[in-house]
Coordinates of C-alpha atoms and ligand atoms in Angstrom, one line a residue:
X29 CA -39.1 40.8 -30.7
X30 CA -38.8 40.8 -27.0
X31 CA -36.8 43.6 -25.6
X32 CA -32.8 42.8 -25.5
X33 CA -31.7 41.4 -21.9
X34 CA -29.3 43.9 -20.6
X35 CA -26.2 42.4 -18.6
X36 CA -23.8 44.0 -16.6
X37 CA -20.0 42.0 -16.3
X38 CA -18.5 42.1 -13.1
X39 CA -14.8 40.5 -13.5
X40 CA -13.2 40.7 -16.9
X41 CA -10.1 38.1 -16.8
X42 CA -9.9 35.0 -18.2
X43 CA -13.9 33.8 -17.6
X44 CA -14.8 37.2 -18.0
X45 CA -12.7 38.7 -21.6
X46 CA -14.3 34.9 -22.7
X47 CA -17.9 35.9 -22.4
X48 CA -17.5 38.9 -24.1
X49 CA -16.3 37.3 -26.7
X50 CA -18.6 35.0 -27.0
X51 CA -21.5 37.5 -26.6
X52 CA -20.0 39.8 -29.4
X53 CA -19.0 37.1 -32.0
X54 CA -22.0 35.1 -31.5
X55 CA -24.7 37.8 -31.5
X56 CA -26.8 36.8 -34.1
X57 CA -26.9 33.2 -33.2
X58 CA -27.6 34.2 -29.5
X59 CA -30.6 36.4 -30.5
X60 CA -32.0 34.0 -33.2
X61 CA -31.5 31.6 -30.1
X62 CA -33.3 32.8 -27.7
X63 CA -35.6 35.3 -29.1
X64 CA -34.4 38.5 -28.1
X65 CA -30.3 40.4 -28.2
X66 CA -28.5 40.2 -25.4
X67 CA -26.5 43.2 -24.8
X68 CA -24.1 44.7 -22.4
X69 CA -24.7 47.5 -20.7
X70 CA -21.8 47.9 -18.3
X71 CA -18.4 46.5 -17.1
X72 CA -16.1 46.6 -14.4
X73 CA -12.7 45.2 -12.6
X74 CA -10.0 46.6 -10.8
X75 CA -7.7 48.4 -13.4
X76 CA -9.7 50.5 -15.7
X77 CA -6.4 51.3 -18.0
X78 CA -5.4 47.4 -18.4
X79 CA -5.9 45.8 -22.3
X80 CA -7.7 42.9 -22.0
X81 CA -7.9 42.1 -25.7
X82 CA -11.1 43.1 -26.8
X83 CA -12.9 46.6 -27.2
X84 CA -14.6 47.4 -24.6
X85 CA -15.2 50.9 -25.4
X86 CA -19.0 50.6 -25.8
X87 CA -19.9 49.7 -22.6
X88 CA -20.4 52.0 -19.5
X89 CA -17.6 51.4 -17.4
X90 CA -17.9 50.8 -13.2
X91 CA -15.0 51.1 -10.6
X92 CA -17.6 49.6 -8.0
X93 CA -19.6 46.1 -9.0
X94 CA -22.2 47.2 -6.5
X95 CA -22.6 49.9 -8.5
X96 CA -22.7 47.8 -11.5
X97 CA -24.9 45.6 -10.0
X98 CA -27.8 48.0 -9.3
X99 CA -28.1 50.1 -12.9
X100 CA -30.9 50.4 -14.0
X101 CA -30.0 49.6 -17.3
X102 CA -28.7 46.1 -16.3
X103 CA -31.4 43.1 -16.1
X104 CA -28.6 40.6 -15.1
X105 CA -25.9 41.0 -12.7
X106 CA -22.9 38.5 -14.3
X107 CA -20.3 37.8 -11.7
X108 CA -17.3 37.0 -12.5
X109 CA -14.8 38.4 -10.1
X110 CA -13.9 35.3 -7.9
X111 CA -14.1 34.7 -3.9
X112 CA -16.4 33.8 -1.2
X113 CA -16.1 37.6 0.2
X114 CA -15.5 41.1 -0.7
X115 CA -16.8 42.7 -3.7
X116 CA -18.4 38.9 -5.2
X117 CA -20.7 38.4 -2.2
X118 CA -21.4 42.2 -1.7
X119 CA -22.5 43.2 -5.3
X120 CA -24.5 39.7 -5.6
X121 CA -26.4 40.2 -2.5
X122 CA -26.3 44.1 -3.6
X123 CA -28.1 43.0 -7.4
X124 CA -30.5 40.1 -6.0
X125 CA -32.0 42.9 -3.6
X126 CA -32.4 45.4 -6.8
X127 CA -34.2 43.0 -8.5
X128 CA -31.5 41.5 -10.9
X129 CA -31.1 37.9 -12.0
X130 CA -27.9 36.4 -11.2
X131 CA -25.0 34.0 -13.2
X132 CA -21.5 33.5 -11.3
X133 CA -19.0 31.3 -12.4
X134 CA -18.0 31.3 -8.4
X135 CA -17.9 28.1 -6.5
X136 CA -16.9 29.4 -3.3
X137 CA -19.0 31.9 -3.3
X138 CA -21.9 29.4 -3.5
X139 CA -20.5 26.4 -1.4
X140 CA -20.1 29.2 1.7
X141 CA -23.6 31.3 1.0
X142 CA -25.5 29.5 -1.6
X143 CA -28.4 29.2 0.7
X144 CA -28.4 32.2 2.2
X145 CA -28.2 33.4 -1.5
X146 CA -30.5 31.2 -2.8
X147 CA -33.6 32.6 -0.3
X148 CA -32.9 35.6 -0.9
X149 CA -33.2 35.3 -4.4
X150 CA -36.3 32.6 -4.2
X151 CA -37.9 35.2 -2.1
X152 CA -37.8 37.9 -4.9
X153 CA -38.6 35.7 -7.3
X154 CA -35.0 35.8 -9.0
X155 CA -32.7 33.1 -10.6
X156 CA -29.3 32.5 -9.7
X157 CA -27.3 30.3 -12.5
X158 CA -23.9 29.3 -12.0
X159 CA -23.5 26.3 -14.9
X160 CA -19.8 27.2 -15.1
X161 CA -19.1 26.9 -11.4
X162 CA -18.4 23.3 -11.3
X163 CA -16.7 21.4 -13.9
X164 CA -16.1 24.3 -16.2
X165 CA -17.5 23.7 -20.1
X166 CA -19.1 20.5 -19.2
X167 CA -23.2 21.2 -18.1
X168 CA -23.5 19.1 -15.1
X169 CA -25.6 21.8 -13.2
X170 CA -28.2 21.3 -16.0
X171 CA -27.7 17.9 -16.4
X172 CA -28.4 17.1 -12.7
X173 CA -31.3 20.4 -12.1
X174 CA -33.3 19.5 -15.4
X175 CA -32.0 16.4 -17.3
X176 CA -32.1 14.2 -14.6
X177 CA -34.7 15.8 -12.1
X178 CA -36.6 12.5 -12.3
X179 CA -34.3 10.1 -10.6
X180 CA -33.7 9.5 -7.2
X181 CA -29.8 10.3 -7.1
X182 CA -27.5 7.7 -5.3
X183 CA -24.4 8.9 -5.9
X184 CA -22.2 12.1 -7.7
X185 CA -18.4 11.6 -8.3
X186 CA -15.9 12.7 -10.8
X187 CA -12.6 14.6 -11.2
X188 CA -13.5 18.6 -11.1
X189 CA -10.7 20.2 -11.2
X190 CA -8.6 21.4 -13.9
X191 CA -5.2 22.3 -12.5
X192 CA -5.2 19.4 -10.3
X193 CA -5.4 16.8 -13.3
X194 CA -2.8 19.2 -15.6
X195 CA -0.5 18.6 -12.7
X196 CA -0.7 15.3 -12.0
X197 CA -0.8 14.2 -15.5
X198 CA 1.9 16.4 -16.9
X199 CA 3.9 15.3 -13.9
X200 CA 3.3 11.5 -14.8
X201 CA 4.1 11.8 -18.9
X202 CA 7.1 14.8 -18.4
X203 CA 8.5 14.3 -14.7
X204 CA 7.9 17.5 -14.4
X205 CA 7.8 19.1 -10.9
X206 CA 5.0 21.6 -9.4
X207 CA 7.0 24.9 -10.2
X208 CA 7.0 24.8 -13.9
X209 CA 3.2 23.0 -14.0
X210 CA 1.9 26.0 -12.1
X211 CA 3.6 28.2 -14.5
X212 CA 2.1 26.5 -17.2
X213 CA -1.9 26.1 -15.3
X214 CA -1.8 29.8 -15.4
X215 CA -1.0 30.1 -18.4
X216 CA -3.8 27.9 -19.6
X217 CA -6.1 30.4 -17.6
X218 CA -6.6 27.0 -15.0
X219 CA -5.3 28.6 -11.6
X220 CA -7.4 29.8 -9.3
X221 CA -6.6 34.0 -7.9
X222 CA -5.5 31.6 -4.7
X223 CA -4.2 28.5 -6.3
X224 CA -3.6 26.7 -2.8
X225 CA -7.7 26.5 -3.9
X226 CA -6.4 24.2 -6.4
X227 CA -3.7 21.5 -4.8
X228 CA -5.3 21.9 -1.7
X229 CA -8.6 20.4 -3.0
X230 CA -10.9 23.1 -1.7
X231 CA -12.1 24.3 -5.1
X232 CA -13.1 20.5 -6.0
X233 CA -14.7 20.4 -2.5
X234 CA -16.6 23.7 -3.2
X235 CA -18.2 22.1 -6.7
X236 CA -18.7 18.5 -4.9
X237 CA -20.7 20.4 -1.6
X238 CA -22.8 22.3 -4.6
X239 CA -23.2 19.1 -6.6
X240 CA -24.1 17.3 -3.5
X241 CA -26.8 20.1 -3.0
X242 CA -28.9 19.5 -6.3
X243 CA -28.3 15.8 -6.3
X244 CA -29.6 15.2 -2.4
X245 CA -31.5 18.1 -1.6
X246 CA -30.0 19.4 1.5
X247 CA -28.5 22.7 2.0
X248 CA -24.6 23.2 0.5
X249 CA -22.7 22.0 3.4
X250 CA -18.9 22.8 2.6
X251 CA -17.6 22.8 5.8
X252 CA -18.4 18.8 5.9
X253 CA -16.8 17.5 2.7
X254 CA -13.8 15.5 3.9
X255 CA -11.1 17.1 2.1
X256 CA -7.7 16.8 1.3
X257 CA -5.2 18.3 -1.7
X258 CA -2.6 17.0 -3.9
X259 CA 0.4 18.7 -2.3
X260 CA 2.2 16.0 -0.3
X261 CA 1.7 13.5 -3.7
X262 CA 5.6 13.1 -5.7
X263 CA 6.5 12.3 -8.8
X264 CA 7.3 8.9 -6.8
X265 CA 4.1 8.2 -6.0
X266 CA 2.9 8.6 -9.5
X267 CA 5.6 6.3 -10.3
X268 CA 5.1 3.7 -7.7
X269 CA 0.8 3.7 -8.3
X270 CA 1.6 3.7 -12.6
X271 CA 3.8 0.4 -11.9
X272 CA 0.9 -1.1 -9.8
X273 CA -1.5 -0.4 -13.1
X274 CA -3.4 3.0 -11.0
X275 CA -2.9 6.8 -11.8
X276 CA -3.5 9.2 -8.8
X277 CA -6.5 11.6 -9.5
X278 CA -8.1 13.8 -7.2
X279 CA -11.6 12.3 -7.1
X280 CA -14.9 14.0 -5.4
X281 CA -17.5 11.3 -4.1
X282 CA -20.9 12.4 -2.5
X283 CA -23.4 9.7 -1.4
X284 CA -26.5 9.4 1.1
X285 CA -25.5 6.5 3.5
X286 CA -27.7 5.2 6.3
X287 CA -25.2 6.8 8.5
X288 CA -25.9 10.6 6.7
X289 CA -24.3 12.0 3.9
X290 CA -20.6 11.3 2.7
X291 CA -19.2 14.0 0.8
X292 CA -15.1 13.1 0.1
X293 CA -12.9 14.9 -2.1
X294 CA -9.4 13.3 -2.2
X295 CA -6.3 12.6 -4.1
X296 CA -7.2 8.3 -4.7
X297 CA -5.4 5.8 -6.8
X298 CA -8.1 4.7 -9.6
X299 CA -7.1 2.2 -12.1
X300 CA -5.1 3.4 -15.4
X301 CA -7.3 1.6 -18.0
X302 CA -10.6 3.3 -16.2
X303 CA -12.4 6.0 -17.7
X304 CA -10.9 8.5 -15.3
X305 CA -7.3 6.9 -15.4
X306 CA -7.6 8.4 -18.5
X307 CA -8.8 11.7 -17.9
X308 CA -5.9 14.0 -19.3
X309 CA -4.7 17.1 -18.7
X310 CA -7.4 20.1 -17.6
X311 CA -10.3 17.4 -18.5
X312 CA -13.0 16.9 -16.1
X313 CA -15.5 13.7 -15.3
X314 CA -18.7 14.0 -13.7
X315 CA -20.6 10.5 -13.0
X316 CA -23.9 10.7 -11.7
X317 CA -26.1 7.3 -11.1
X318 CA -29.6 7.4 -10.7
X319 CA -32.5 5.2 -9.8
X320 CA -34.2 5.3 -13.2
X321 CA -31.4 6.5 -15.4
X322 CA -29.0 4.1 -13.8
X323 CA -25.8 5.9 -14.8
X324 CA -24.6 8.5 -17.2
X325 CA -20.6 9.8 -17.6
X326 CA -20.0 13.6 -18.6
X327 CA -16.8 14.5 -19.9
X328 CA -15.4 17.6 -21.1
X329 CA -12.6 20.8 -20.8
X330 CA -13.0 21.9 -16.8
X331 CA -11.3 25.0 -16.9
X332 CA -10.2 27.7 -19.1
X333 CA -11.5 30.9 -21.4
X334 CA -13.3 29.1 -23.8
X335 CA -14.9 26.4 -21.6
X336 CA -16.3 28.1 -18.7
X337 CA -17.6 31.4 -21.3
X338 CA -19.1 28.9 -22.7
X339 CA -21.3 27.6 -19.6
X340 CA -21.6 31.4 -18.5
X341 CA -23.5 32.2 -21.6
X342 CA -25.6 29.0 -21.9
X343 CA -26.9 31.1 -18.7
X344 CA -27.1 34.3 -19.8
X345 CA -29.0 32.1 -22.7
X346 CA -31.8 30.3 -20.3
X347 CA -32.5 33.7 -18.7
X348 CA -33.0 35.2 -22.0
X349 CA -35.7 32.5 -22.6
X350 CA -36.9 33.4 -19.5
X351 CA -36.6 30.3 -17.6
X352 CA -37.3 29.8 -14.2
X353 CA -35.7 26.9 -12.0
X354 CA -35.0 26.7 -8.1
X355 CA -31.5 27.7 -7.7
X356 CA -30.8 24.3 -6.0
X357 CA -33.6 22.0 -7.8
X358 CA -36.6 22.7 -5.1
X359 CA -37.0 25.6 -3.1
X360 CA -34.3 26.9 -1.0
X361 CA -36.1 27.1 2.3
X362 CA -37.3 23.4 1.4
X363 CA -33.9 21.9 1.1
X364 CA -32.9 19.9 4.4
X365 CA -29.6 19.5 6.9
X366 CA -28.3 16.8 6.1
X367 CA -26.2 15.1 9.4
X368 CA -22.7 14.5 7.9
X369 CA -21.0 11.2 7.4
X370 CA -17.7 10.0 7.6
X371 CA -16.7 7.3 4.2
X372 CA -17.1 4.4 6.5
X373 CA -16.6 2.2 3.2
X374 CA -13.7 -0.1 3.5
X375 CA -11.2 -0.3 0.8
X376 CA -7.6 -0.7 0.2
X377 CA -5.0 2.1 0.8
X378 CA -1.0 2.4 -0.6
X379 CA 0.8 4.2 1.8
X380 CA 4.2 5.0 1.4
X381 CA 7.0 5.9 4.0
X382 CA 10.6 6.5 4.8
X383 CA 12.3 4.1 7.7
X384 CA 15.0 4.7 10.0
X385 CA 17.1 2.2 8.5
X386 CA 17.5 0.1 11.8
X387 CA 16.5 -3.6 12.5
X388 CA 13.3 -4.4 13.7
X389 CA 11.8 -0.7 12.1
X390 CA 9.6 -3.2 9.4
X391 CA 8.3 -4.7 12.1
X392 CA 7.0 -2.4 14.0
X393 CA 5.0 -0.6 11.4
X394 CA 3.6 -4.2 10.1
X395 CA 2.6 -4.5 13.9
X396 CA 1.0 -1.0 14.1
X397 CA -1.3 -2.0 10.9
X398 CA -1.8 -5.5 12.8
X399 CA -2.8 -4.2 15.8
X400 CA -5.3 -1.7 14.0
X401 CA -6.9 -4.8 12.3
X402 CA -4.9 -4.2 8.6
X403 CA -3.9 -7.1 6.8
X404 CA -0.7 -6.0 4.3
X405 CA -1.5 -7.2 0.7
X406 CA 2.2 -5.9 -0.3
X407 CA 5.0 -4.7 1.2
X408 CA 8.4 -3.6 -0.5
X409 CA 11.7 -1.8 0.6
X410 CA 13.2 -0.5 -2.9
X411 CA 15.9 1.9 -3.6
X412 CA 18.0 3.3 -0.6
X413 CA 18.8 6.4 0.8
X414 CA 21.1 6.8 3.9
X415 CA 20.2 6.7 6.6
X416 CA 16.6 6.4 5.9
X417 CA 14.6 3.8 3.9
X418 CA 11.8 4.0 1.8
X419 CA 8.3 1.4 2.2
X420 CA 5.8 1.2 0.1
X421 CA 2.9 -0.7 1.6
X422 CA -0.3 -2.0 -0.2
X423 CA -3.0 -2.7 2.3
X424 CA -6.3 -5.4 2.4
X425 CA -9.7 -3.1 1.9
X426 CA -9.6 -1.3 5.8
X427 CA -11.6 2.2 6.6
X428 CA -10.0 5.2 7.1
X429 CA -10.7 5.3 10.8
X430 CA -8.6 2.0 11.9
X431 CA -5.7 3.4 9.3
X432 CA -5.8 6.7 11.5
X433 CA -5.2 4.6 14.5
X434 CA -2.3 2.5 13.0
X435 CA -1.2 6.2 11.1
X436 CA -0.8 7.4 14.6
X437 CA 0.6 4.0 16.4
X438 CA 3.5 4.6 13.8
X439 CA 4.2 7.8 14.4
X440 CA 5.1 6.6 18.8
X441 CA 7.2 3.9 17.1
X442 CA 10.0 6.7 16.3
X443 CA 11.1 4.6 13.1
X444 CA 9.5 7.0 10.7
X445 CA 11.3 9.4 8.9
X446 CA 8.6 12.2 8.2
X447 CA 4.7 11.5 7.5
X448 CA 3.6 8.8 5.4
X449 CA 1.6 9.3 2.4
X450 CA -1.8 7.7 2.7
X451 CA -3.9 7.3 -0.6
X452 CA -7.3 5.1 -0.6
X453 CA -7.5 3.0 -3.7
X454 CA -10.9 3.1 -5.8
X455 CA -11.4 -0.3 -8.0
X456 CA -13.9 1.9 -10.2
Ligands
NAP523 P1 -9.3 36.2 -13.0 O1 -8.7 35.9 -14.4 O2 -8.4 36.4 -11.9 O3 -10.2 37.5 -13.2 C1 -10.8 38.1 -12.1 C2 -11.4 39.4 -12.6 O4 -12.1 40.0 -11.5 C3 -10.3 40.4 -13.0 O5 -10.8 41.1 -14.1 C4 -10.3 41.4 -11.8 O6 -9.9 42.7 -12.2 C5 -11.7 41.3 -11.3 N1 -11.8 41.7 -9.9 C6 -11.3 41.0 -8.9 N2 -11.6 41.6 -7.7 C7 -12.3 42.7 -8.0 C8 -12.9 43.7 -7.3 N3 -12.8 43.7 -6.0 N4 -13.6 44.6 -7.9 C9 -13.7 44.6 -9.3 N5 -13.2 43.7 -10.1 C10 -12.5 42.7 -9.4 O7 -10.3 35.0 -12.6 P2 -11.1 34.1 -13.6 O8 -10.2 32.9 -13.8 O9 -11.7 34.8 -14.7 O10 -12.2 33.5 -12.6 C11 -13.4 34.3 -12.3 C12 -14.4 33.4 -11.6 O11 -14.7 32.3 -12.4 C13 -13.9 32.9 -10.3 O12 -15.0 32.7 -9.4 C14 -13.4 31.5 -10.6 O13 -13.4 30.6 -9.6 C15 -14.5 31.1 -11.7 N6 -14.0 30.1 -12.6 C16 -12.9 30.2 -13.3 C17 -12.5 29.2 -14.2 C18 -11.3 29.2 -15.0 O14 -11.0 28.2 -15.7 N7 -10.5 30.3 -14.9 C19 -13.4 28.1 -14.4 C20 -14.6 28.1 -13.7 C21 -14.9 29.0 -12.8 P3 -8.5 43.1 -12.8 O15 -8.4 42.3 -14.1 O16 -8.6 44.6 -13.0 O17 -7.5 42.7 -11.8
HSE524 N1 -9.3 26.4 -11.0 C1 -10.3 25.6 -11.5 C2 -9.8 24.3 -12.0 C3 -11.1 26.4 -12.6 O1 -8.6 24.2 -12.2 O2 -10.6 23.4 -12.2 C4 -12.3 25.7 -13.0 O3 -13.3 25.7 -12.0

């Protein structure tokens, strides 16, 4: 038998304490597997003295990942600790120049340096695998790198993140407010170390800019994904969009245009009967099309121990086998810039608003949409709360550009009563 592939475990929290698990329970299956054991060699996080629920006595212990990172008795650096900075990027770049093979489950880390990271690893002849970086349990990254490396991709969207679905869901069947559905992401070992990651959409928009990467072959460009959280969305919004037939998701779209490439990661209304409508919970959706394969839907848990340990050692697993794949699909120094685009696809928005409750304040904001070219599909005034009035509008398909323009027209009209809430409708 080949000699056992020695791993040293950089994080041990919720991703982490899973892939031990996993590696110890599983260790026969693993080696009959792959052909040789897979063993750990060393561990470390912050707090030496904390019980994390499994022994973790036989293994070497390391206050410093860099110093984990570079054993000698470690053939793969697994990183686990979280964050674009700090000790994640310093012990990666620290194990890649020792010679190690890498697996992270960290999207930022790879939607702010992946390239950088990748050369350098390309250059020594290293892997970096990171299956459990985007859409936690469900192997998209392999799906899109191997399965599907002979289609011409047109388009990547889905629902990627876990807290962000658990919230809006459990907010829709419980009327429950964010407080207590944070409380409970945690719990569920969902939340980010930073969840404004979560709400804010940034963590989807990492995992979209790295999807975007294999699917289009251009460098990770994060800083380009048009992005925006779930934080300003109600319970009344959920309410209003459920009563029109939608549910609110927060859905990742990346596509090559003529006009460059549009990568979009926003909270949209999608209709309930769809197949993500009826994504629940911490469940993710990946859809990729291609030109040959035409479509395919991948579905599965997006977060969580048992998920993303899972996708971690599915990793540890390919590099036991000794396989050897560009980190993004094709060589790293081969992938190219792609020029960003804003969605300049038309379709219809619900926006909803509060108005000074004075005559003529309907009329002005149906004139700011006119004047911005917007035809109103609906338009209702319901409930009432002095002094102010709340609108919910339903637009004709318009692009986000002329709704910026009648946006900011309403805002010199001085009948609004705070920002509106602006949500694009997707007729998937
Ligand atoms: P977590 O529960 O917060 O665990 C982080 C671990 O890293 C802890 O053990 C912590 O040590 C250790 N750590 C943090 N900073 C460190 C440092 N400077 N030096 C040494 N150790 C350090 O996080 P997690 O949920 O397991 O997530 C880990 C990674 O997986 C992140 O990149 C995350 O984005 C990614 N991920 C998570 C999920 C999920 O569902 N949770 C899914 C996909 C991907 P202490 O325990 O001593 O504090
Ligand atoms: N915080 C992330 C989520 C973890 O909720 O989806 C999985 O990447």
């Amino acid at each position: 038998m080949t000699a056992p592939l020695r791993l040293g475990i950089a994080g041990l929290g919720t991703v982490g304490v899973g892939v031990v698990r996993i590696l110890r329970k599983r260790a026969a299956l693993l080696s009959a597997r792959t052909g040789r054991d897979i063993s750990i060699s060393a561990v470390s996080a912050r707090d030496a003295t904390k019980d994390r629920g499994v022994n973790l006595s036989s293994y070497a212990w390391e206050d410093d990942p860099v110093a984990l990172a570079t054993r000698d008795d470690v053939d793969v650096f697994v990183e686990l600790m979280g964050g674009s900075e700090g000790a994640a990027r310093d012990a990666t770049e620290a194990a890649l120049a020792a010679g190690k093979h890498v697996v992270t489950a960290n999207k930022a880390l790879l939607a702010i340096h992946g390239q950088a990271l990748a050369e350098q690893a390309e250059a020594a002849g290293l892997m970096i695998r990171y299956e459990a970086a985007v859409a936690g349990g469900i192997p998209v990254i392999k799906a899109l790198l191997e399965g599907l490396a002979g289609n011409e991709i047109t388009r990547v969207m889905g629902v990627m993140n876990g807290t962000c679905n658990y919230i809006l869901t459990r907010m829709e069947a419980d009327g429950l407010g964010y407080e207590a559905l944070f409380e409970e992401a945690g719990k569920l070992g969902y939340l980010e170390a930073d969840p404004t990651l979560d709400v804010g959409g940034i963590d989807a928009g990492h995992k979209l800019a790295i999807l975007s990467s294999i699917a289009f072959g251009t460098r990770v460009n994060f800083d380009a994904v048009e992005l925006e959280g779930i934080q300003r969305i109600e319970l009344e919004d959920i309410r209003q969009a459920a009563d029109m037939g939608y549910r609110i998701k927060l859905l990742g779209l990346a596509q090559r245009t003529a006009r460059g490439l549009e990568q979009r990661m926003q909270p949209c209304l999608v209709p309930a009967n769809s197949p993500l409508g009826q994504l629940e919970g911490g469940t993710n959706m990946v859809v990729i099309e291609g030109d040959a394969v035409e479509q395919v839907v991948l579905r599965g848990p997006g977060a969580g121990e048992g998920p993303t340990a899972s996708a971690v050692v599915g990793d540890i697993c390919d590099l036991a086998r000794g396989m050897r794949v560009p980190v993004f699909g094709q060589p790293a120094t081969t992938l190219e810039a792609a020029r960003p685009a804003q969605s300049g696809l038309p379709a219809p928005y619900y926006l909803r608003m509060a108005l000074m409750d004075k005559p003529g304040a309907l009329a002005k904001i149906a004139t700011a949409l006119g004047e911005a070219g917007i035809s109103i599909n609906r338009m209702r005034q319901y409930g009432h709360s002095e002094p102010t009035a709340p609108v919910l509008i339903v637009t004709h398909k318009t692009t986000r550009a002329a709704l910026d323009m009648a946006l900011s027209a309403m805002q010199e009209t001085g009948v609004l009563a705070g920002d509106p809430v602006a949500l694009r409708i997707e007729n998937l």
